[in-house]
XYZ file of C-alpha atoms in Angstrom:
247
model
C 41.598 -76.389 -98.049
C 43.400 -79.248 -96.340
C 41.210 -82.374 -96.813
C 41.938 -83.516 -93.263
C 40.821 -80.171 -91.840
C 37.701 -80.269 -93.991
C 36.871 -83.770 -92.751
C 37.440 -82.770 -89.125
C 35.263 -79.697 -89.567
C 32.475 -81.741 -91.134
C 32.708 -84.350 -88.385
C 32.510 -81.659 -85.717
C 29.491 -80.059 -87.379
C 27.641 -83.375 -87.711
C 28.429 -84.306 -84.110
C 27.363 -80.943 -82.662
C 24.011 -81.079 -84.453
C 23.274 -84.710 -83.595
C 23.265 -85.878 -87.229
C 25.178 -89.077 -86.496
C 22.734 -89.966 -83.721
C 19.778 -89.154 -85.973
C 20.905 -91.454 -88.779
C 21.896 -94.223 -86.380
C 18.456 -94.007 -84.788
C 16.719 -93.995 -88.180
C 18.668 -97.016 -89.410
C 17.964 -98.912 -86.194
C 14.232 -98.229 -86.501
C 14.319 -99.267 -90.159
C 15.998 -102.600 -89.390
C 13.680 -103.346 -86.462
C 10.374 -102.419 -88.119
C 11.234 -103.500 -91.703
C 8.523 -101.396 -93.420
C 7.375 -102.360 -96.911
C 8.188 -98.850 -98.157
C 11.439 -97.845 -96.410
C 11.741 -94.443 -98.095
C 8.242 -93.355 -97.073
C 8.938 -94.666 -93.589
C 12.121 -92.588 -93.282
C 10.419 -89.470 -94.643
C 7.600 -89.909 -92.148
C 10.084 -90.313 -89.306
C 11.671 -86.970 -90.228
C 8.408 -85.053 -90.216
C 8.389 -82.514 -87.375
C 6.008 -83.089 -84.477
C 5.317 -80.905 -81.452
C 4.574 -84.050 -79.422
C 7.921 -85.217 -78.107
C 9.121 -88.461 -76.571
C 11.101 -88.033 -73.373
C 12.872 -90.404 -71.024
C 13.398 -88.882 -67.591
C 15.687 -90.663 -65.169
C 17.038 -89.647 -61.811
C 18.494 -90.683 -58.518
C 16.050 -91.547 -55.741
C 14.835 -88.336 -54.149
C 15.338 -86.178 -57.239
C 11.590 -85.444 -57.669
C 11.539 -86.932 -61.165
C 7.879 -87.905 -60.688
C 6.893 -84.280 -60.103
C 8.912 -83.064 -63.085
C 7.362 -85.731 -65.336
C 3.881 -84.797 -64.180
C 4.413 -81.093 -64.851
C 6.049 -81.627 -68.254
C 3.360 -84.059 -69.414
C 0.602 -81.601 -68.481
C 2.362 -78.645 -70.064
C 2.917 -80.309 -73.449
C 0.002 -82.738 -73.608
C 2.202 -85.834 -73.279
C 1.317 -89.175 -71.720
C 3.112 -89.758 -68.418
C 4.273 -93.356 -68.015
C 5.616 -94.251 -64.574
C 7.305 -97.602 -63.993
C 6.449 -97.258 -60.299
C 2.764 -96.920 -61.210
C 2.952 -99.833 -63.656
C 4.384 -102.031 -60.903
C 1.774 -100.852 -58.369
C -1.061 -101.522 -60.823
C 0.275 -105.003 -61.573
C 0.474 -105.867 -57.875
C -3.042 -104.550 -57.285
C -4.543 -106.636 -60.087
C -3.011 -109.770 -58.584
C -2.259 -112.853 -60.608
C 0.963 -114.818 -60.756
C 3.083 -111.928 -62.053
C 1.625 -109.498 -59.516
C 2.433 -111.885 -56.667
C 6.021 -112.349 -57.866
C 6.567 -108.622 -58.178
C 5.007 -108.002 -54.763
C 7.595 -110.261 -53.151
C 10.453 -108.224 -54.580
C 8.868 -104.895 -53.652
C 8.059 -105.952 -50.082
C 11.627 -107.152 -49.541
C 13.061 -103.891 -50.901
C 14.610 -105.497 -53.988
C 14.573 -104.250 -57.554
C 12.048 -106.013 -59.772
C 14.087 -108.164 -62.219
C 14.205 -107.398 -65.925
C 12.286 -110.500 -67.006
C 9.269 -109.158 -65.107
C 9.480 -105.382 -65.498
C 10.567 -105.094 -69.150
C 7.502 -106.867 -70.647
C 5.212 -104.711 -68.484
C 6.791 -101.454 -69.645
C 6.826 -102.500 -73.307
C 3.179 -103.588 -73.092
C 2.187 -100.258 -71.578
C 4.145 -98.283 -74.190
C 2.626 -100.343 -77.001
C -0.885 -99.548 -75.805
C -0.445 -95.776 -76.109
C -2.545 -93.901 -78.622
C -0.571 -90.693 -78.121
C 2.442 -89.808 -80.258
C 4.118 -88.057 -77.334
C 5.122 -89.450 -73.957
C 7.279 -88.987 -70.880
C 8.707 -92.237 -69.549
C 9.739 -91.990 -65.901
C 12.404 -94.176 -64.312
C 13.087 -96.478 -67.254
C 15.448 -97.610 -68.688
C 17.918 -97.629 -65.793
C 20.493 -99.884 -67.475
C 22.117 -100.420 -70.840
C 20.266 -103.710 -71.335
C 16.893 -102.114 -70.599
C 17.673 -99.298 -73.044
C 18.475 -101.795 -75.797
C 15.248 -103.720 -75.198
C 13.292 -100.476 -75.428
C 14.904 -99.741 -78.806
C 14.232 -103.270 -80.014
C 10.558 -102.720 -79.185
C 10.622 -99.632 -81.432
C 10.629 -96.855 -78.829
C 13.109 -94.043 -79.391
C 13.210 -90.854 -77.307
C 13.730 -87.364 -78.675
C 15.421 -86.478 -75.400
C 16.925 -88.401 -72.477
C 17.240 -86.465 -69.229
C 19.129 -87.492 -66.109
C 18.553 -85.731 -62.771
C 21.837 -86.198 -60.947
C 22.535 -85.738 -57.233
C 24.489 -87.231 -54.333
C 22.930 -89.229 -51.497
C 23.608 -86.362 -49.086
C 21.771 -83.938 -51.378
C 18.892 -86.389 -51.864
C 18.433 -86.773 -48.110
C 18.467 -83.015 -47.632
C 15.975 -82.459 -50.462
C 13.584 -85.083 -49.135
C 13.794 -83.693 -45.595
C 12.542 -80.375 -46.944
C 9.938 -81.903 -49.254
C 6.232 -81.353 -48.618
C 5.108 -83.791 -51.318
C 7.102 -86.904 -50.382
C 7.171 -88.906 -47.172
C 10.042 -91.400 -47.272
C 12.328 -92.289 -44.387
C 16.053 -91.568 -44.562
C 16.806 -95.293 -44.169
C 14.528 -96.256 -47.054
C 15.927 -93.540 -49.290
C 19.489 -94.589 -48.446
C 18.639 -98.201 -49.314
C 17.056 -97.187 -52.624
C 20.071 -95.036 -53.453
C 22.446 -97.935 -52.734
C 20.668 -99.921 -55.478
C 21.204 -97.081 -57.914
C 24.640 -97.760 -59.452
C 24.979 -94.271 -60.906
C 28.407 -94.474 -62.542
C 27.888 -97.888 -64.152
C 24.339 -97.194 -65.304
C 25.114 -93.766 -66.714
C 28.057 -95.056 -68.744
C 25.881 -97.837 -70.164
C 23.077 -95.454 -71.087
C 25.544 -93.065 -72.709
C 26.655 -95.965 -74.924
C 23.099 -96.573 -76.097
C 22.137 -92.929 -76.505
C 25.454 -91.847 -78.018
C 26.541 -89.585 -75.167
C 23.479 -87.448 -75.825
C 21.971 -87.396 -72.345
C 20.989 -84.084 -70.802
C 22.335 -83.963 -67.245
C 20.453 -81.667 -64.874
C 21.214 -80.794 -61.260
C 18.732 -82.853 -59.245
C 19.230 -80.699 -56.148
C 17.144 -77.947 -57.747
C 13.413 -77.643 -57.101
C 10.935 -79.484 -59.303
C 9.761 -76.155 -60.754
C 13.332 -75.168 -61.674
C 13.986 -78.556 -63.256
C 10.712 -78.375 -65.161
C 11.665 -74.961 -66.537
C 15.095 -76.187 -67.675
C 13.627 -79.272 -69.306
C 10.928 -77.174 -70.992
C 13.621 -74.959 -72.528
C 15.372 -78.006 -74.003
C 12.119 -79.476 -75.327
C 11.080 -76.244 -76.996
C 14.436 -76.088 -78.753
C 13.423 -79.450 -80.238
C 10.097 -78.020 -81.395
C 7.820 -78.965 -78.503
C 4.699 -76.805 -78.142
C 2.001 -76.524 -75.537
C -1.466 -77.636 -76.727
C -2.658 -74.019 -76.750
C 0.195 -72.814 -78.943
C -0.284 -75.771 -81.301
C -3.932 -74.828 -81.785
C -2.974 -71.195 -82.348
C -0.579 -72.258 -85.087
C -3.127 -74.594 -86.632
C -1.301 -77.764 -85.637
C -3.364 -79.186 -82.805
C -2.360 -82.764 -81.958
C -4.586 -84.711 -79.633
C -3.708 -87.363 -77.128
């Protein structure tokens, strides 16, 4: 066999099955966490778990909050919403809450130096092995900071849609009440092309793109199919198989 063909075939196989991404992720975790026993750490990281870690992103109006809620309930995962984190911080008051409130009230994005520590703190407080992180990271920098904090997803999902489609979907929505002007403003802050390219760099072009114009139930079903291919199980099926994993 031609060595060059053999190398190309091996490279294709490793790429198709995500082996390069797996080893890059493992090495990054190893360097960041610096465990005393690196071999045991790596072996533990490779142990299969039905509790998956998911990042779910989407354009404004894509119903990502509904999809996250349904997926977290179906698989017993913790739902972490950056919108809820920000709301809770504003409600509790304090200096940080007041600063964030000013940005929210003026319709601006909360800057990284405020939102990143809040998200990392929330993630670090989780007792569950599995989670669904909604709306974060939006940018390449945010994705890197999440990795540096030791949080690596099993799957990154992006609900993609145009502004026209988002407006149409929201007009027909019974669960959301947001004006067309507000949605248009939020969409204008969402630099889709730039952000998606940056995230692809971090997650090695391994982002699952779904059509955000579909209903939340359709999107949930498609995401569930992808998660189950990765070994995700509902709590009931885990108990049936003798592998119940609590929150």
